[in-house]
Amino acid sequence: MTRPFPKGRVFICAKSCFGAFMYRLFAALEMPAHTHQRLRDTQSDLFGAKWRPAANFHITLQFFGDVSRDQALDLDAKLADILSQPLQLSIEGTGWFGKRAPRAVWARIREDDGLRALASQCESVARRMGLPIDKHPYTPHITLAYLHDTPLDAAQDWCRQNQDLSISHINFETFHLFSSQTGGGKPSRYVAEADYVLGD
């Protein structure tokens, strides 16, 4: 059963912006615990890498950015109307963002029509609400590290060393609306604020 956005409380990602509370939200699939160790096995031997904790492993469907509470409630209602079947996905290999100046390394999600359709529905929600849309093509992935001053050849070598990364038959029966909280020099903390069941 769908768990709606918490209408009765100010939740963890609230921040003051021009006198009003704002919420940084995104829709994503949370990686199940049985995948964490294999992903963590790749997190070494890369200069400038700030490795993400396993609790942050997810596949982003759509980033919504900073929204007001009323927008968040509207967003929740629209996401709850999305129709999608459960997904079975696979991880195959690695990659990096930033052609000449690498900024992140990630695990690649094998192409899947159901995943792309779900992400497209989430993007449609953002468009209908007038929220900013990422202009880059959708690339399903799991961020493993953000990079700082990492040489291009180092990122390429790391990807070659981890091209055999493979995890198959990863089942997803829900997706989530996550909030994001940053501060104190620590990795962002992601909290699943609402759950949406995939399937009938």
Short mmCIF file of C-alpha atoms in Angstrom, two decimals:
data_model
loop_
_atom_site.label_atom_id
_atom_site.label_comp_id
_atom_site.label_asym_id
_atom_site.label_seq_id
_atom_site.Cartn_x
_atom_site.Cartn_y
_atom_site.Cartn_z
CA MET A 1 0.00 0.00 0.00
CA THR A 2 1.29 3.44 -0.90
CA ARG A 3 2.69 5.45 2.02
CA PRO A 4 1.90 9.09 1.28
CA PHE A 5 4.03 12.12 1.89
CA PRO A 6 3.95 13.10 5.59
CA LYS A 7 1.39 15.89 5.65
CA GLY A 8 1.52 16.37 9.42
CA ARG A 9 5.18 17.08 10.08
CA VAL A 10 8.15 19.11 8.95
CA PHE A 11 10.57 16.48 7.76
CA ILE A 12 14.30 16.23 7.75
CA CYS A 13 15.26 18.05 4.57
CA ALA A 14 13.48 21.32 5.39
CA LYS A 15 15.66 24.40 5.08
CA SER A 16 14.86 28.07 5.37
CA CYS A 17 14.86 29.93 2.07
CA PHE A 18 13.61 33.54 1.91
CA GLY A 19 11.57 32.95 5.04
CA ALA A 20 9.92 29.75 3.79
CA PHE A 21 10.78 26.09 4.25
CA MET A 22 12.06 24.35 1.11
CA TYR A 23 12.53 20.65 0.45
CA ARG A 24 15.10 19.02 -1.84
CA LEU A 25 13.39 15.97 -3.33
CA PHE A 26 14.01 13.25 -5.89
CA ALA A 27 12.30 10.02 -6.97
CA ALA A 28 14.45 6.89 -6.94
CA LEU A 29 14.72 3.14 -6.55
CA GLU A 30 16.57 2.14 -3.39
CA MET A 31 19.22 -0.54 -3.87
CA PRO A 32 18.47 -3.65 -1.79
CA ALA A 33 20.93 -4.64 0.92
CA HIS A 34 22.12 -7.79 -0.86
CA THR A 35 23.74 -5.64 -3.57
CA HIS A 36 25.70 -3.39 -1.22
CA GLN A 37 28.83 -5.46 -0.62
CA ARG A 38 29.49 -6.13 -4.30
CA LEU A 39 29.15 -2.42 -5.02
CA ARG A 40 31.38 -1.52 -2.08
CA ASP A 41 34.05 -3.92 -3.40
CA THR A 42 34.66 -1.44 -6.23
CA GLN A 43 35.21 1.53 -3.89
CA SER A 44 39.00 1.74 -3.77
CA ASP A 45 42.10 2.73 -5.69
CA LEU A 46 40.91 5.98 -7.27
CA PHE A 47 42.60 9.29 -6.51
CA GLY A 48 40.21 12.08 -5.52
CA ALA A 49 37.23 9.79 -4.95
CA LYS A 50 34.75 10.60 -2.21
CA TRP A 51 33.06 7.24 -1.87
CA ARG A 52 29.32 7.17 -1.22
CA PRO A 53 28.03 5.18 1.76
CA ALA A 54 25.97 2.10 1.00
CA ALA A 55 22.92 3.75 2.55
CA ASN A 56 23.00 6.22 -0.37
CA PHE A 57 23.02 3.64 -3.17
CA HIS A 58 20.02 4.29 -5.41
CA ILE A 59 18.89 4.66 -9.03
CA THR A 60 17.55 8.16 -9.59
CA LEU A 61 14.34 8.37 -11.60
CA GLN A 62 13.92 12.16 -11.48
CA PHE A 63 15.49 14.98 -9.51
CA PHE A 64 12.91 17.61 -8.55
CA GLY A 65 15.17 20.09 -6.78
CA ASP A 66 14.07 22.49 -4.05
CA VAL A 67 10.30 22.75 -3.71
CA SER A 68 7.85 24.32 -1.28
CA ARG A 69 5.72 22.22 1.04
CA ASP A 70 2.62 22.75 -1.12
CA GLN A 71 4.60 21.66 -4.17
CA ALA A 72 5.85 18.62 -2.27
CA LEU A 73 2.30 17.58 -1.42
CA ASP A 74 1.23 18.06 -5.05
CA LEU A 75 4.25 16.09 -6.19
CA ASP A 76 3.37 13.24 -3.85
CA ALA A 77 -0.19 13.09 -5.16
CA LYS A 78 0.97 12.97 -8.78
CA LEU A 79 3.61 10.31 -8.14
CA ALA A 80 0.98 8.17 -6.43
CA ASP A 81 -0.97 8.11 -9.71
CA ILE A 82 1.91 6.60 -11.69
CA LEU A 83 1.23 3.13 -13.06
CA SER A 84 4.18 0.77 -13.52
CA GLN A 85 4.87 -2.92 -13.13
CA PRO A 86 7.54 -4.30 -10.75
CA LEU A 87 11.05 -4.17 -12.19
CA GLN A 88 13.86 -6.69 -12.42
CA LEU A 89 17.10 -4.92 -13.23
CA SER A 90 20.76 -5.78 -13.67
CA ILE A 91 24.06 -3.98 -13.08
CA GLU A 92 26.62 -4.35 -15.85
CA GLY A 93 29.95 -2.52 -15.70
CA THR A 94 30.91 1.00 -14.70
CA GLY A 95 31.31 4.48 -16.14
CA TRP A 96 32.07 8.09 -15.31
CA PHE A 97 30.54 11.52 -15.85
CA GLY A 98 32.68 14.39 -17.11
CA LYS A 99 34.34 13.60 -20.42
CA ARG A 100 37.64 15.36 -19.76
CA ALA A 101 37.24 16.36 -16.11
CA PRO A 102 35.69 13.36 -14.32
CA ARG A 103 33.21 14.35 -11.60
CA ALA A 104 31.66 10.98 -10.65
CA VAL A 105 32.04 7.24 -11.17
CA TRP A 106 29.07 4.91 -11.21
CA ALA A 107 27.69 1.43 -11.75
CA ARG A 108 25.84 1.00 -15.01
CA ILE A 109 22.22 -0.24 -15.07
CA ARG A 110 21.43 -2.47 -18.02
CA GLU A 111 18.92 -0.92 -20.42
CA ASP A 112 15.35 -1.77 -19.44
CA ASP A 113 12.14 -0.54 -21.07
CA GLY A 114 10.16 -0.65 -17.83
CA LEU A 115 12.74 1.45 -15.98
CA ARG A 116 12.89 4.00 -18.78
CA ALA A 117 9.08 4.22 -18.86
CA LEU A 118 8.93 4.79 -15.08
CA ALA A 119 11.58 7.50 -15.27
CA SER A 120 9.69 9.10 -18.15
CA GLN A 121 6.50 9.24 -16.06
CA CYS A 122 8.40 10.89 -13.20
CA GLU A 123 9.85 13.44 -15.63
CA SER A 124 6.34 14.12 -16.95
CA VAL A 125 5.22 14.92 -13.40
CA ALA A 126 8.07 17.43 -13.07
CA ARG A 127 7.17 19.04 -16.40
CA ARG A 128 3.51 19.40 -15.47
CA MET A 129 4.55 21.10 -12.24
CA GLY A 130 6.93 23.45 -14.03
CA LEU A 131 10.00 22.09 -12.24
CA PRO A 132 13.46 22.24 -13.88
CA ILE A 133 14.36 19.26 -16.09
CA ASP A 134 17.87 17.90 -16.58
CA LYS A 135 18.84 18.48 -20.22
CA HIS A 136 21.17 15.48 -20.30
CA PRO A 137 19.80 12.16 -21.61
CA TYR A 138 18.61 9.81 -18.86
CA THR A 139 21.44 7.43 -17.91
CA PRO A 140 20.33 4.95 -15.24
CA HIS A 141 23.17 4.40 -12.79
CA ILE A 142 24.24 4.12 -9.16
CA THR A 143 26.70 6.80 -8.07
CA LEU A 144 29.65 5.21 -6.27
CA ALA A 145 31.84 8.29 -5.77
CA TYR A 146 32.07 11.98 -6.48
CA LEU A 147 35.47 13.01 -7.78
CA HIS A 148 37.76 15.94 -7.00
CA ASP A 149 40.84 16.64 -9.15
CA THR A 150 40.80 13.08 -10.45
CA PRO A 151 42.86 12.71 -13.65
CA LEU A 152 40.99 11.40 -16.67
CA ASP A 153 43.34 8.44 -17.08
CA ALA A 154 42.80 7.46 -13.42
CA ALA A 155 39.01 7.37 -13.93
CA GLN A 156 39.46 5.37 -17.12
CA ASP A 157 41.77 2.88 -15.40
CA TRP A 158 39.32 2.46 -12.51
CA CYS A 159 36.49 1.77 -14.95
CA ARG A 160 38.57 -0.80 -16.82
CA GLN A 161 39.43 -2.53 -13.54
CA ASN A 162 35.75 -2.74 -12.62
CA GLN A 163 34.14 -3.54 -15.96
CA ASP A 164 33.37 -7.06 -14.72
CA LEU A 165 30.95 -5.65 -12.12
CA SER A 166 27.74 -7.62 -12.59
CA ILE A 167 24.67 -8.17 -10.43
CA SER A 168 21.55 -9.63 -12.02
CA HIS A 169 17.93 -10.25 -11.05
CA ILE A 170 17.56 -7.23 -8.74
CA ASN A 171 13.87 -6.92 -7.96
CA PHE A 172 12.03 -3.68 -7.19
CA GLU A 173 8.43 -3.55 -6.04
CA THR A 174 8.38 0.08 -4.86
CA PHE A 175 9.92 3.41 -5.70
CA HIS A 176 10.32 6.30 -3.29
CA LEU A 177 10.22 10.05 -2.90
CA PHE A 178 13.47 10.89 -1.13
CA SER A 179 14.48 14.02 0.73
CA SER A 180 18.11 15.12 0.83
CA GLN A 181 19.91 16.83 3.68
CA THR A 182 23.45 18.16 3.47
CA GLY A 183 25.76 19.84 5.95
CA GLY A 184 28.70 19.43 8.28
CA GLY A 185 31.00 18.14 5.56
CA LYS A 186 29.30 14.73 5.72
CA PRO A 187 27.72 12.80 2.82
CA SER A 188 24.16 13.82 2.01
CA ARG A 189 21.58 11.97 4.02
CA TYR A 190 18.68 10.55 2.02
CA VAL A 191 15.35 9.73 3.65
CA ALA A 192 12.48 7.89 1.94
CA GLU A 193 9.57 10.22 2.67
CA ALA A 194 6.91 8.36 0.68
CA ASP A 195 6.63 4.93 -1.00
CA TYR A 196 4.81 4.01 -4.21
CA VAL A 197 3.97 0.43 -5.05
CA LEU A 198 4.87 -0.89 -8.51
CA GLY A 199 2.14 -3.14 -9.88
CA ASP A 200 -1.59 -3.55 -9.42
#
